[in-house]
CSV table of C-alpha atoms in Angstrom, one decimal:
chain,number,residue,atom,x,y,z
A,1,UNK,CA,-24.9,-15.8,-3.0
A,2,UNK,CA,-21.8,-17.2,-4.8
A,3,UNK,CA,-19.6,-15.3,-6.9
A,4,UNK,CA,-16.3,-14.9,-7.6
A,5,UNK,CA,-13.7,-16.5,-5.5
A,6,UNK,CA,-9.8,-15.7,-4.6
A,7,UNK,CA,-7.2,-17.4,-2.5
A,8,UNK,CA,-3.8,-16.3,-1.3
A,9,UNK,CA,-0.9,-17.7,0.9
A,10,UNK,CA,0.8,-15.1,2.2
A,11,UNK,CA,4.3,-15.5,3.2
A,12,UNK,CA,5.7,-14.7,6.6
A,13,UNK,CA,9.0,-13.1,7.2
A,14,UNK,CA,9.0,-12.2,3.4
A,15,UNK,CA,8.7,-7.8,2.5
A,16,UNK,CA,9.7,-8.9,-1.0
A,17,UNK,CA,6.2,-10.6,-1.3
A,18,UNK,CA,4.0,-8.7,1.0
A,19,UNK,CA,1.6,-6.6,-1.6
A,20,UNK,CA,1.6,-9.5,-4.1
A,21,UNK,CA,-2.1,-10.7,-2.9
A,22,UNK,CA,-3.3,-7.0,-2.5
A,23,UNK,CA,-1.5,-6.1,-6.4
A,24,UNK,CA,-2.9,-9.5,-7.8
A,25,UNK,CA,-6.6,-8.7,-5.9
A,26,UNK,CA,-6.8,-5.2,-7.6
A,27,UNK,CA,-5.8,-6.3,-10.9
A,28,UNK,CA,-9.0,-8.8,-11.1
A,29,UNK,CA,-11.3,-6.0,-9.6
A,30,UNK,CA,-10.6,-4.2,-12.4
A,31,UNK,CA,-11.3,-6.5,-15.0
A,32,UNK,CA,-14.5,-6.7,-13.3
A,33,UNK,CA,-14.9,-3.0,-13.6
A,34,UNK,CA,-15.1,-2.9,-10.1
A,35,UNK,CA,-15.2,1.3,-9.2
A,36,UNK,CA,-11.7,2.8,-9.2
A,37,UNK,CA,-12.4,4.2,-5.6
A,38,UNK,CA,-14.1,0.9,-4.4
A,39,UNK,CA,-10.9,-1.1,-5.6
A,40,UNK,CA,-8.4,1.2,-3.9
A,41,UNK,CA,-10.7,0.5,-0.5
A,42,UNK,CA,-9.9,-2.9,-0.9
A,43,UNK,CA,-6.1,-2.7,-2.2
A,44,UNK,CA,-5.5,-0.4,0.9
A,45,UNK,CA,-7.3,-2.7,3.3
A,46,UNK,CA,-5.7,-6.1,2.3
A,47,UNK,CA,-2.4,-4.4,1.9
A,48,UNK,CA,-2.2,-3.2,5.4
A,49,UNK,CA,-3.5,-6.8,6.7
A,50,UNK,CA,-0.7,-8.6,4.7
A,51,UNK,CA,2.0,-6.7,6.2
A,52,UNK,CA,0.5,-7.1,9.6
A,53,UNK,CA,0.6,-11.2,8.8
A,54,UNK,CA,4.5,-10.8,7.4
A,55,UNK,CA,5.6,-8.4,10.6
A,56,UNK,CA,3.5,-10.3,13.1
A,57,UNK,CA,2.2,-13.8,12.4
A,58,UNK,CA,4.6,-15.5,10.4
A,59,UNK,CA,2.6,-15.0,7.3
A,60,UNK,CA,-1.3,-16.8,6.3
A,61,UNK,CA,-4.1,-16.9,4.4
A,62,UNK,CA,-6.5,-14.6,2.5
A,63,UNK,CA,-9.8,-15.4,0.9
A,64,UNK,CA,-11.4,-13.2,-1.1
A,65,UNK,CA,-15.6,-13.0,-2.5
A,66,UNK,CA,-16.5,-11.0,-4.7
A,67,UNK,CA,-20.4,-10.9,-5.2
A,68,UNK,CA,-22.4,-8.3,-7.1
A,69,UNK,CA,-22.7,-6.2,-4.0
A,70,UNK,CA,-19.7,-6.3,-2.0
A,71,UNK,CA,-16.2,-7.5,-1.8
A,72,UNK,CA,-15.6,-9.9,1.4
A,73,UNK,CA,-11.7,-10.4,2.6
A,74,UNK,CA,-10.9,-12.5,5.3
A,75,UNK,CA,-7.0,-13.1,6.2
A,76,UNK,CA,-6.4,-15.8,9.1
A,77,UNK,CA,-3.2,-16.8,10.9
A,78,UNK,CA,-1.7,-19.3,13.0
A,79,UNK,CA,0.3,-16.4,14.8
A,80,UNK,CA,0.5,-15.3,18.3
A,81,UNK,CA,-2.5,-13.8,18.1
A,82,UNK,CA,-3.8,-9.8,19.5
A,83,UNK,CA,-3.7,-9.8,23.3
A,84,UNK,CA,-6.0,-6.7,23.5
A,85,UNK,CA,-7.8,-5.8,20.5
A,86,UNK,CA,-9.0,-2.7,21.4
A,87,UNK,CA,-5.5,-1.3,22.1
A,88,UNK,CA,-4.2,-3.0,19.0
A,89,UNK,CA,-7.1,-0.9,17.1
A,90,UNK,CA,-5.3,2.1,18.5
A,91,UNK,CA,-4.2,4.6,15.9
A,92,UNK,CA,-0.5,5.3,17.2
A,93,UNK,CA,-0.3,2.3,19.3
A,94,UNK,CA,2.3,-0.7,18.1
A,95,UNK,CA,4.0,-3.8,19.2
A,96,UNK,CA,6.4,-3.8,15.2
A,97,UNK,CA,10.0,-4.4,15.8
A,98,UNK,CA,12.5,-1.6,14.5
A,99,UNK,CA,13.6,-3.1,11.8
A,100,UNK,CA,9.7,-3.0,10.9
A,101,UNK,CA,9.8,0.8,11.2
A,102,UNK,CA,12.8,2.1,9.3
A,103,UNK,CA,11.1,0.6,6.2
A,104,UNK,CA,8.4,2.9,6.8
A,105,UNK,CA,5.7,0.7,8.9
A,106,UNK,CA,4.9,0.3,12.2
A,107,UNK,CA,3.6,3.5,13.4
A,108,UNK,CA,0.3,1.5,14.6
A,109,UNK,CA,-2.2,2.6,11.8
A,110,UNK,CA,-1.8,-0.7,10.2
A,111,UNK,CA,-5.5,-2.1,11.9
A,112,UNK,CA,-6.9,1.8,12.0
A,113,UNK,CA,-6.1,2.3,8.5
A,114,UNK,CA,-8.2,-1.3,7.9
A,115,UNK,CA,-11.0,0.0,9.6
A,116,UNK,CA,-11.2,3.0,7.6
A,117,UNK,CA,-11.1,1.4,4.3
A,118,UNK,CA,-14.0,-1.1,5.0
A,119,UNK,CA,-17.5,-1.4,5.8
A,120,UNK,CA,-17.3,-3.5,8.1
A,121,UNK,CA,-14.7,-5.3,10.1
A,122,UNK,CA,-14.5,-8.2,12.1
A,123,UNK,CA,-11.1,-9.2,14.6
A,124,UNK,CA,-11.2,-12.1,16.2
A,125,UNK,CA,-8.1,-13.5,18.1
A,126,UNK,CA,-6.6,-15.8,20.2
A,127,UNK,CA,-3.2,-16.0,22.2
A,128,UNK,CA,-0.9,-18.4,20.9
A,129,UNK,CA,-3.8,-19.3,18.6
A,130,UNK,CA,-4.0,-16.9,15.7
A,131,UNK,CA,-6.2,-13.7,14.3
A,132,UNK,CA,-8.6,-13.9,11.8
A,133,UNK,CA,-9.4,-10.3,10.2
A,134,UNK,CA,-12.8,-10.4,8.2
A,135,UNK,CA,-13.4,-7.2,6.3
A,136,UNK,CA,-16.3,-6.4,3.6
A,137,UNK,CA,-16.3,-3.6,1.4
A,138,UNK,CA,-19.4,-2.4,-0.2
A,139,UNK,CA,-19.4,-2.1,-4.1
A,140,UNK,CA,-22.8,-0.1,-4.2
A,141,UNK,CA,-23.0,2.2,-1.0
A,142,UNK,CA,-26.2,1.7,1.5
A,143,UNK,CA,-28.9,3.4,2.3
B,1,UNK,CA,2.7,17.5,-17.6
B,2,UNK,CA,4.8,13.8,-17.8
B,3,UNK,CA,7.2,12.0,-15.7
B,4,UNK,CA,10.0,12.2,-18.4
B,5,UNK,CA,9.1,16.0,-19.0
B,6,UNK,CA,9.3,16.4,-15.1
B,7,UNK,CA,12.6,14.3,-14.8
B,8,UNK,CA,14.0,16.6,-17.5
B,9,UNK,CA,12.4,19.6,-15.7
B,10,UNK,CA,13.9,18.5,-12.7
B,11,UNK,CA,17.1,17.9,-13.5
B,12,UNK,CA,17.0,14.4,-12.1
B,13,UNK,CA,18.5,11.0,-12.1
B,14,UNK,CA,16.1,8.6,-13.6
B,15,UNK,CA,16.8,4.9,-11.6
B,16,UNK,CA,13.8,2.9,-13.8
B,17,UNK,CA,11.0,3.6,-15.9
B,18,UNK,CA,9.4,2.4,-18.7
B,19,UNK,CA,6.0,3.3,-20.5
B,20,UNK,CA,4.8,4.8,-17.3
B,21,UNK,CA,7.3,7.6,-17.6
B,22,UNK,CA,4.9,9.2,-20.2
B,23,UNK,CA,2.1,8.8,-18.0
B,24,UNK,CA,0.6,12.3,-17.1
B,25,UNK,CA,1.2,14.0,-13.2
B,26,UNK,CA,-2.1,14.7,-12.1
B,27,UNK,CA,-0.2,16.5,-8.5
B,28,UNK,CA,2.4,15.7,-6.2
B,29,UNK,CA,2.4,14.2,-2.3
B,30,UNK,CA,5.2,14.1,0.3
B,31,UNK,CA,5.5,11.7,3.1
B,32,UNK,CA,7.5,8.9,4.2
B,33,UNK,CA,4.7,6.4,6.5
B,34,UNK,CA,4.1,4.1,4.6
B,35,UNK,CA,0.3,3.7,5.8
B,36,UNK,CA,-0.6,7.4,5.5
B,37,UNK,CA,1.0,7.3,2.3
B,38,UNK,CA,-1.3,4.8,0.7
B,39,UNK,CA,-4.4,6.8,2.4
B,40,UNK,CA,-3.4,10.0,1.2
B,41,UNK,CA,-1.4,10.0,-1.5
B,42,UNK,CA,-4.0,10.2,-5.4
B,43,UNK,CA,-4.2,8.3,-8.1
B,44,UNK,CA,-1.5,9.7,-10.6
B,45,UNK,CA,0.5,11.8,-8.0
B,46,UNK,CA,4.3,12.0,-8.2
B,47,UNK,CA,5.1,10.7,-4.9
B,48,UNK,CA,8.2,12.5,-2.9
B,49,UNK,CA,9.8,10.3,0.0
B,50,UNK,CA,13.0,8.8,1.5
B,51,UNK,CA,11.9,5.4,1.6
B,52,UNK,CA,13.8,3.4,-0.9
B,53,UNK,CA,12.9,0.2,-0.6
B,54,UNK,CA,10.1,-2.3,-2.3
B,55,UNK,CA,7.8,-1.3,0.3
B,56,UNK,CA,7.6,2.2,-1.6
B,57,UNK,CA,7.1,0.3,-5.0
B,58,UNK,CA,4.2,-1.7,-3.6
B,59,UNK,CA,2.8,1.8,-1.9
B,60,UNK,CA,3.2,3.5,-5.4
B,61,UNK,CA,1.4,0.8,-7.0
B,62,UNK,CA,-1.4,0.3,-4.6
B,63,UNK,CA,-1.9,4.3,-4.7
B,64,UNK,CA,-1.5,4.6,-8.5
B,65,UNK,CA,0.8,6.8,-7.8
B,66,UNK,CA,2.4,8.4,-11.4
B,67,UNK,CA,6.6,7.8,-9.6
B,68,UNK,CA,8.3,7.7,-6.9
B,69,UNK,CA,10.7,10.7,-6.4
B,70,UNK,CA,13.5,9.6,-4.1
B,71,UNK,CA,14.7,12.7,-2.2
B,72,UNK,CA,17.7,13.9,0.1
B,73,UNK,CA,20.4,11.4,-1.9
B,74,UNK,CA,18.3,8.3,-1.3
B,75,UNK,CA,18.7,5.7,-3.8
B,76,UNK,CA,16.3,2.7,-4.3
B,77,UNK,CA,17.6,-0.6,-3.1
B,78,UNK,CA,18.1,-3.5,-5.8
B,79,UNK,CA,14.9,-5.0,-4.6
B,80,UNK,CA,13.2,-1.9,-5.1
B,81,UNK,CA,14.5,-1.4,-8.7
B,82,UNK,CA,13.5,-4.8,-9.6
B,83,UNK,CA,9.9,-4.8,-8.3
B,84,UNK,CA,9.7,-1.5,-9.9
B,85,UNK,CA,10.3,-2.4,-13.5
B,86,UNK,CA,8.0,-5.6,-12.7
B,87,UNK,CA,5.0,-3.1,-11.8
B,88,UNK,CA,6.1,-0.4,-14.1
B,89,UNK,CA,6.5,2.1,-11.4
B,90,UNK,CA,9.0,4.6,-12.7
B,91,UNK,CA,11.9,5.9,-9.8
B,92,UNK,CA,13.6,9.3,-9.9
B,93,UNK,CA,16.3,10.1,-7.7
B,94,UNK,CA,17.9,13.7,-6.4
B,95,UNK,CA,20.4,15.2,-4.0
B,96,UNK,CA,17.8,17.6,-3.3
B,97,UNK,CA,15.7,17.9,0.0
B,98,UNK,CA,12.3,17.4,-0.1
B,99,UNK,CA,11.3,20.9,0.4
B,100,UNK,CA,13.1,22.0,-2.6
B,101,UNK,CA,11.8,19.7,-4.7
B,102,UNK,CA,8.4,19.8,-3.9
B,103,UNK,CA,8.4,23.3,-4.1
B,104,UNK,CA,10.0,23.3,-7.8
B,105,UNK,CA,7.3,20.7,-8.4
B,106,UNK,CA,4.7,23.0,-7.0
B,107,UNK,CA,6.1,25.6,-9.6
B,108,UNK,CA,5.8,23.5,-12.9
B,109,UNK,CA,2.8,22.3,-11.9
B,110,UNK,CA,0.8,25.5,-12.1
């Protein structure tokens, strides 16, 4: 099904701009009367997957559909990619620099927190390759 | 109950705010991680932390949280300020621990 389509580079190395996709993403969802609590999913989701491309992967890409029954992100990098997902999906468990944690990230809930937020979530990865994050929140809940 | 009522109530410094400081306080959350922040914290909250920095603004604005109170003698960073007046987040500043001023909060929000 097509619908609605939204594209993002997200800069690495760059605080100052991390959030800009996520503000800009929730801005549209609401002009599309998108439900307040489905929108904050998303905002929460793609926030959290933007600062893991600025601390981690030198920045990427996000793509976002929107169709009339769920919102579809997907965020790619070229970074060094997630050597063991499972620990990396570890709430508590981080690889952030310091600098990373005095401005209030890095305690390793980044991925959790993603998981949480969505439906579903996809992490695929590749050392020295990059990640791709694919996560689809569901505007009407299933049965 | 507003943000400029509760700055006054307060006794505060107000750092930035525009129309959102008449936007109502719906309740208040504490907490400085960023990540639990944005899970936790509700839509029109004033939000109490230590983190002074545009990561907060972005946090505020993703949480729809009503302001960012700035507690213990932290003061936003220029960054901050700027990307707060670009998202309309309004920052208020104190001396006062976080305890304190939570607690006052708790009081005049009754």
């Amino acid at each position: 099904m097509s619908g609605i389509h939204l594209h993002y580079d997200v800069p690495g190395d760059d605080f100052t701009r991390a959030g800009e996709a996520s503000g800009s993403v929730k801005k549209a969802l609401r002009q599309l009367g998108i439900p307040a609590e489905v929108i904050r999913k998303v905002a929460i989701a793609m926030y959290e997957g933007e600062i893991n491309m600025v601390i981690h992967a030198y920045g990427g890409t996000v793509d976002v559909e929107v169709t009339g029954e769920d919102i579809t992100m997907v965020l790619k990098d070229t970074g060094p990619g997630i050597e063991d997902i499972d620990r990396a999906m570890t709430a508590g468990y981080s690889t952030a620099p310091d600098n990373v944690r005095s401005l209030g990230f890095g305690a390793g809930m980044g991925l959790p927190n993603m998981k949480k937020y969505t439906d579903e979530m996809t992490v695929e990865s590749e050392v020295g390759v990059g990640t791709t994050v694919t996560m689809k929140v569901y505007i009407t809940p299933k049965a | 109950m507003t943000v400029a009522e509760m700055a006054n109530a307060l006794s505060v410094t107000v750092r930035c705010g525009g129309d959102a400081m008449s936007r109502e306080i719906g309740g208040c959350y504490c907490g400085d991680l960023l990540s639990m922040v944005m899970g936790r914290a509700k839509a029109d909250d004033i939000w109490l932390t230590v983190m002074g920095n545009m990561n907060s603004v972005a946090v505020a604005t993703l949480a729809d949280a009503a302001c960012i109170l700035l507690c213990e003698g932290v003061e936003m960073d220029a960054e901050g300020e700027a990307k707060a007046l670009q998202q309309d987040v309004p920052v208020l500043q104190t001396e006062l621990p976080v305890y304190e001023t939570a607690a006052k909060i708790a009081a005049l929000l009754k």
